């Protein structure tokens, strides 16, 4: 019984920390994001056939990362500027729990938004397409790295505007920059996550066959998922270490 109470109290603290993150961000901002995505999906099906709209819906996945960057890039950096860290000094909550609750907040937002997009698309096509759901979830796996990337740079820099700019630039232009670097013979870029932040592009197999032939690389969906996960773990460990060593000044 005591063990159950201890487990429950620990999870309750984590739930409260996550809830607190959403309160600080503002639920209305999150609702606006969901409404925006809903309108975009509606426009996709209004001006395209069902098949075309369904294929184009994969292009929304990177923008889940963009919206996460807009909402969460200040998840740690703003704590420095508005003095919220002073509050943590008065509470017996370990720093790793605070950091973990913040990254859970980002992932939870992404997970719910991805599920929402899948549901809306299925409503439009009026059938339960398991292959579509599988592909959408598979292509969304790059969001794991984007989430850890957001919180890592928010920990690294105190300037929220700078963090937003960096995260949005990398999320939107990483694949283009990777192609340019590969074109100049910088082959090591294919072993970083940056060519794999838009996994939905791998739906066009002929395009990547051509890219691999022309640039002498081996970009693939499988490699991308593995690399994204490995770097996500590394970013989380580094970010957590930096957060735990941060000097909190009163």
CSV table of C-alpha atoms in Angstrom, one decimal:
chain,number,residue,atom,x,y,z
A,1,UNK,CA,0.0,0.0,0.0
A,2,UNK,CA,2.8,2.4,0.9
A,3,UNK,CA,4.6,1.5,-2.4
A,4,UNK,CA,1.4,2.3,-4.4
A,5,UNK,CA,1.0,5.7,-2.6
A,6,UNK,CA,4.6,6.5,-3.4
A,7,UNK,CA,4.2,5.7,-7.1
A,8,UNK,CA,0.9,7.6,-7.2
A,9,UNK,CA,2.4,10.7,-5.5
A,10,UNK,CA,5.4,10.7,-8.0
A,11,UNK,CA,3.1,10.5,-11.0
A,12,UNK,CA,0.8,13.1,-9.5
A,13,UNK,CA,3.7,15.5,-9.2
A,14,UNK,CA,4.7,14.9,-12.8
A,15,UNK,CA,1.1,15.4,-14.0
A,16,UNK,CA,0.9,18.7,-12.1
A,17,UNK,CA,4.2,19.8,-13.6
A,18,UNK,CA,3.0,19.0,-17.1
A,19,UNK,CA,-0.3,20.8,-16.5
A,20,UNK,CA,1.6,23.8,-15.2
A,21,UNK,CA,3.5,24.0,-18.5
A,22,UNK,CA,0.3,24.2,-20.5
A,23,UNK,CA,-1.1,26.9,-18.2
A,24,UNK,CA,2.1,29.0,-18.7
A,25,UNK,CA,1.9,28.6,-22.5
A,26,UNK,CA,-1.8,29.3,-22.6
A,27,UNK,CA,-4.5,26.8,-23.6
A,28,UNK,CA,-6.0,29.3,-26.1
A,29,UNK,CA,-2.7,29.3,-28.1
A,30,UNK,CA,-2.9,25.5,-28.4
A,31,UNK,CA,-6.6,25.7,-29.4
A,32,UNK,CA,-5.7,28.3,-32.1
A,33,UNK,CA,-3.0,25.9,-33.5
A,34,UNK,CA,-5.5,23.1,-33.7
A,35,UNK,CA,-8.1,25.3,-35.4
A,36,UNK,CA,-5.5,26.4,-37.9
A,37,UNK,CA,-4.5,22.9,-38.8
A,38,UNK,CA,-8.2,21.9,-39.1
A,39,UNK,CA,-8.8,24.8,-41.6
A,40,UNK,CA,-5.7,23.8,-43.6
A,41,UNK,CA,-7.0,20.2,-43.9
A,42,UNK,CA,-10.4,21.4,-44.9
A,43,UNK,CA,-8.9,23.5,-47.7
A,44,UNK,CA,-6.8,20.5,-48.9
A,45,UNK,CA,-9.9,18.5,-49.5
A,46,UNK,CA,-11.9,21.4,-50.9
A,47,UNK,CA,-9.4,22.1,-53.7
A,48,UNK,CA,-8.0,18.6,-54.3
A,49,UNK,CA,-9.3,15.1,-55.0
A,50,UNK,CA,-9.5,12.7,-52.0
A,51,UNK,CA,-6.3,10.8,-53.1
A,52,UNK,CA,-4.3,14.0,-53.8
A,53,UNK,CA,-5.4,15.6,-50.5
A,54,UNK,CA,-4.6,12.5,-48.6
A,55,UNK,CA,-1.0,12.4,-50.0
A,56,UNK,CA,-0.6,16.1,-49.4
A,57,UNK,CA,-1.7,15.7,-45.8
A,58,UNK,CA,1.8,14.1,-45.0
A,59,UNK,CA,3.3,17.6,-45.8
A,60,UNK,CA,1.6,18.9,-42.6
A,61,UNK,CA,3.9,16.8,-40.4
A,62,UNK,CA,6.9,19.2,-40.5
A,63,UNK,CA,4.5,22.0,-39.6
A,64,UNK,CA,3.6,20.1,-36.4
A,65,UNK,CA,7.3,20.7,-35.6
A,66,UNK,CA,7.0,24.3,-36.6
A,67,UNK,CA,4.0,24.9,-34.4
A,68,UNK,CA,5.8,23.2,-31.6
A,69,UNK,CA,8.8,25.5,-32.1
A,70,UNK,CA,6.5,28.5,-31.9
A,71,UNK,CA,4.8,27.3,-28.7
A,72,UNK,CA,7.6,25.6,-26.8
A,73,UNK,CA,10.9,27.3,-27.8
A,74,UNK,CA,10.7,29.4,-24.6
A,75,UNK,CA,9.8,26.5,-22.4
A,76,UNK,CA,13.1,26.9,-20.5
A,77,UNK,CA,14.6,30.1,-21.8
A,78,UNK,CA,11.7,32.2,-20.6
A,79,UNK,CA,12.1,30.7,-17.1
A,80,UNK,CA,15.4,32.6,-16.8
A,81,UNK,CA,14.0,36.0,-17.9
A,82,UNK,CA,10.7,35.9,-15.9
A,83,UNK,CA,12.2,34.6,-12.7
A,84,UNK,CA,10.2,31.3,-12.5
A,85,UNK,CA,13.3,29.4,-11.5
A,86,UNK,CA,13.1,31.1,-8.1
A,87,UNK,CA,9.9,29.2,-7.5
A,88,UNK,CA,11.7,25.9,-8.0
A,89,UNK,CA,14.1,26.8,-5.1
A,90,UNK,CA,11.1,26.7,-2.7
A,91,UNK,CA,9.8,23.3,-3.8
A,92,UNK,CA,11.3,19.9,-3.2
A,93,UNK,CA,11.1,18.9,-6.8
A,94,UNK,CA,14.3,17.5,-8.5
A,95,UNK,CA,15.5,19.2,-11.6
A,96,UNK,CA,15.4,16.1,-13.7
A,97,UNK,CA,11.7,15.8,-13.0
A,98,UNK,CA,11.2,19.4,-14.1
A,99,UNK,CA,13.1,18.9,-17.3
A,100,UNK,CA,11.3,15.6,-18.0
A,101,UNK,CA,7.9,17.2,-17.5
A,102,UNK,CA,8.8,19.9,-20.0
A,103,UNK,CA,9.8,17.4,-22.7
A,104,UNK,CA,6.7,15.3,-22.0
A,105,UNK,CA,4.6,18.5,-22.5
A,106,UNK,CA,6.1,19.0,-25.9
A,107,UNK,CA,5.7,15.3,-26.9
A,108,UNK,CA,2.1,15.2,-25.6
A,109,UNK,CA,1.2,18.3,-27.7
A,110,UNK,CA,2.8,16.7,-30.8
A,111,UNK,CA,1.1,13.3,-30.1
A,112,UNK,CA,-2.4,14.8,-29.7
A,113,UNK,CA,-2.0,17.0,-32.8
A,114,UNK,CA,-0.8,14.1,-34.9
A,115,UNK,CA,-3.7,12.0,-33.7
A,116,UNK,CA,-6.1,14.9,-34.5
A,117,UNK,CA,-4.7,15.3,-38.0
A,118,UNK,CA,-5.1,11.5,-38.7
A,119,UNK,CA,-8.7,11.6,-37.3
A,120,UNK,CA,-9.7,14.6,-39.4
A,121,UNK,CA,-8.3,13.1,-42.6
A,122,UNK,CA,-10.0,9.8,-41.9
A,123,UNK,CA,-13.3,11.6,-41.5
A,124,UNK,CA,-12.9,13.2,-44.9
A,125,UNK,CA,-12.1,10.0,-46.7
A,126,UNK,CA,-14.9,8.2,-44.7
A,127,UNK,CA,-13.0,5.0,-44.1
A,128,UNK,CA,-10.5,3.5,-41.6
A,129,UNK,CA,-7.3,3.3,-43.6
A,130,UNK,CA,-4.7,1.4,-41.6
A,131,UNK,CA,-2.0,1.9,-44.2
A,132,UNK,CA,-2.5,5.6,-44.1
A,133,UNK,CA,-2.4,5.7,-40.3
A,134,UNK,CA,0.8,3.6,-40.3
A,135,UNK,CA,2.5,5.9,-42.8
A,136,UNK,CA,1.5,9.0,-41.0
A,137,UNK,CA,2.8,7.7,-37.6
A,138,UNK,CA,6.0,6.5,-39.3
A,139,UNK,CA,6.7,9.8,-40.9
A,140,UNK,CA,5.9,11.6,-37.7
A,141,UNK,CA,8.7,9.8,-35.8
A,142,UNK,CA,11.0,12.7,-36.8
A,143,UNK,CA,9.0,14.8,-34.4
A,144,UNK,CA,10.8,13.0,-31.5
A,145,UNK,CA,14.1,14.6,-32.5
A,146,UNK,CA,12.4,18.0,-33.2
A,147,UNK,CA,11.0,17.9,-29.7
A,148,UNK,CA,14.3,17.2,-28.0
A,149,UNK,CA,15.9,19.8,-30.3
A,150,UNK,CA,13.5,22.4,-29.1
A,151,UNK,CA,14.1,21.9,-25.5
A,152,UNK,CA,17.9,21.5,-26.0
A,153,UNK,CA,18.3,24.9,-27.6
A,154,UNK,CA,15.8,26.4,-25.1
A,155,UNK,CA,18.2,25.2,-22.3
A,156,UNK,CA,21.3,26.3,-24.2
A,157,UNK,CA,20.2,29.9,-24.9
A,158,UNK,CA,18.3,32.4,-22.7
A,159,UNK,CA,17.0,34.4,-25.7
A,160,UNK,CA,13.7,32.9,-26.7
A,161,UNK,CA,13.4,34.8,-30.0
A,162,UNK,CA,16.8,33.3,-31.0
A,163,UNK,CA,15.7,29.8,-30.0
A,164,UNK,CA,12.4,30.2,-32.0
A,165,UNK,CA,14.5,31.3,-35.1
A,166,UNK,CA,17.0,28.5,-34.8
A,167,UNK,CA,14.3,25.8,-34.4
A,168,UNK,CA,12.1,27.0,-37.2
A,169,UNK,CA,15.0,27.4,-39.6
A,170,UNK,CA,16.3,23.9,-38.9
A,171,UNK,CA,12.8,22.4,-39.1
A,172,UNK,CA,11.9,24.1,-42.4
A,173,UNK,CA,15.3,24.3,-44.3
A,174,UNK,CA,17.3,21.4,-42.9
A,175,UNK,CA,16.7,19.1,-45.9
A,176,UNK,CA,17.5,21.8,-48.5
A,177,UNK,CA,20.7,22.7,-46.7
A,178,UNK,CA,21.6,19.0,-46.4
A,179,UNK,CA,21.2,18.6,-50.1
A,180,UNK,CA,23.5,21.5,-50.8
A,181,UNK,CA,26.2,20.2,-48.4
A,182,UNK,CA,25.9,16.7,-50.0
A,183,UNK,CA,26.3,18.3,-53.4
A,184,UNK,CA,29.6,19.8,-52.2
A,185,UNK,CA,30.8,16.4,-51.0
A,186,UNK,CA,30.1,16.9,-47.3
A,187,UNK,CA,28.9,13.3,-46.9
A,188,UNK,CA,29.0,13.3,-43.1
A,189,UNK,CA,25.7,15.3,-43.2
A,190,UNK,CA,23.8,12.1,-44.0
A,191,UNK,CA,24.8,10.7,-40.6
A,192,UNK,CA,23.1,13.6,-38.8
A,193,UNK,CA,19.3,14.1,-38.3
A,194,UNK,CA,19.1,17.1,-40.5
A,195,UNK,CA,18.3,15.3,-43.8
A,196,UNK,CA,15.7,13.3,-42.0
A,197,UNK,CA,13.5,16.0,-40.3
A,198,UNK,CA,10.9,15.7,-43.1
A,199,UNK,CA,10.4,11.9,-43.4
A,200,UNK,CA,7.3,12.5,-45.4
A,201,UNK,CA,9.5,13.3,-48.3
A,202,UNK,CA,10.5,9.7,-48.4
A,203,UNK,CA,7.0,8.9,-49.8
A,204,UNK,CA,8.6,9.9,-53.1
A,205,UNK,CA,10.9,6.9,-53.6
A,206,UNK,CA,11.9,7.9,-57.1
A,207,UNK,CA,13.1,11.3,-55.9
A,208,UNK,CA,15.4,9.8,-53.3
A,209,UNK,CA,16.7,7.2,-55.7
A,210,UNK,CA,17.8,10.0,-57.9
A,211,UNK,CA,19.3,12.0,-55.0
A,212,UNK,CA,21.3,9.0,-53.8
A,213,UNK,CA,22.5,8.3,-57.3
A,214,UNK,CA,23.4,11.9,-58.1
A,215,UNK,CA,25.0,12.8,-54.7
A,216,UNK,CA,26.6,9.4,-53.9
A,217,UNK,CA,24.8,9.1,-50.6
A,218,UNK,CA,22.4,6.6,-48.9
A,219,UNK,CA,19.5,8.5,-47.6
A,220,UNK,CA,16.6,6.2,-46.6
A,221,UNK,CA,13.6,6.2,-44.3
A,222,UNK,CA,15.0,3.4,-42.1
A,223,UNK,CA,18.3,5.2,-41.6
A,224,UNK,CA,16.5,8.4,-40.9
A,225,UNK,CA,14.3,6.9,-38.1
A,226,UNK,CA,17.3,5.2,-36.5
A,227,UNK,CA,19.5,8.4,-36.6
A,228,UNK,CA,16.7,10.6,-35.3
A,229,UNK,CA,16.2,8.3,-32.3
A,230,UNK,CA,19.9,8.1,-31.5
A,231,UNK,CA,20.4,11.9,-31.7
A,232,UNK,CA,17.2,12.4,-29.7
A,233,UNK,CA,18.6,10.4,-26.8
A,234,UNK,CA,21.9,12.3,-27.0
A,235,UNK,CA,20.2,15.7,-27.1
A,236,UNK,CA,18.0,14.7,-24.1
A,237,UNK,CA,21.0,13.5,-22.0
A,238,UNK,CA,23.1,16.7,-22.9
A,239,UNK,CA,20.1,19.0,-22.3
A,240,UNK,CA,19.2,17.4,-19.0
A,241,UNK,CA,22.8,17.7,-17.8
A,242,UNK,CA,23.0,21.4,-18.7
A,243,UNK,CA,19.7,22.0,-17.0
A,244,UNK,CA,20.8,20.3,-13.8
A,245,UNK,CA,24.0,22.4,-13.8
A,246,UNK,CA,22.4,25.7,-14.5
A,247,UNK,CA,23.1,28.4,-11.9
A,248,UNK,CA,19.8,29.8,-10.5
A,249,UNK,CA,20.4,33.3,-9.3
A,250,UNK,CA,17.9,35.0,-7.0
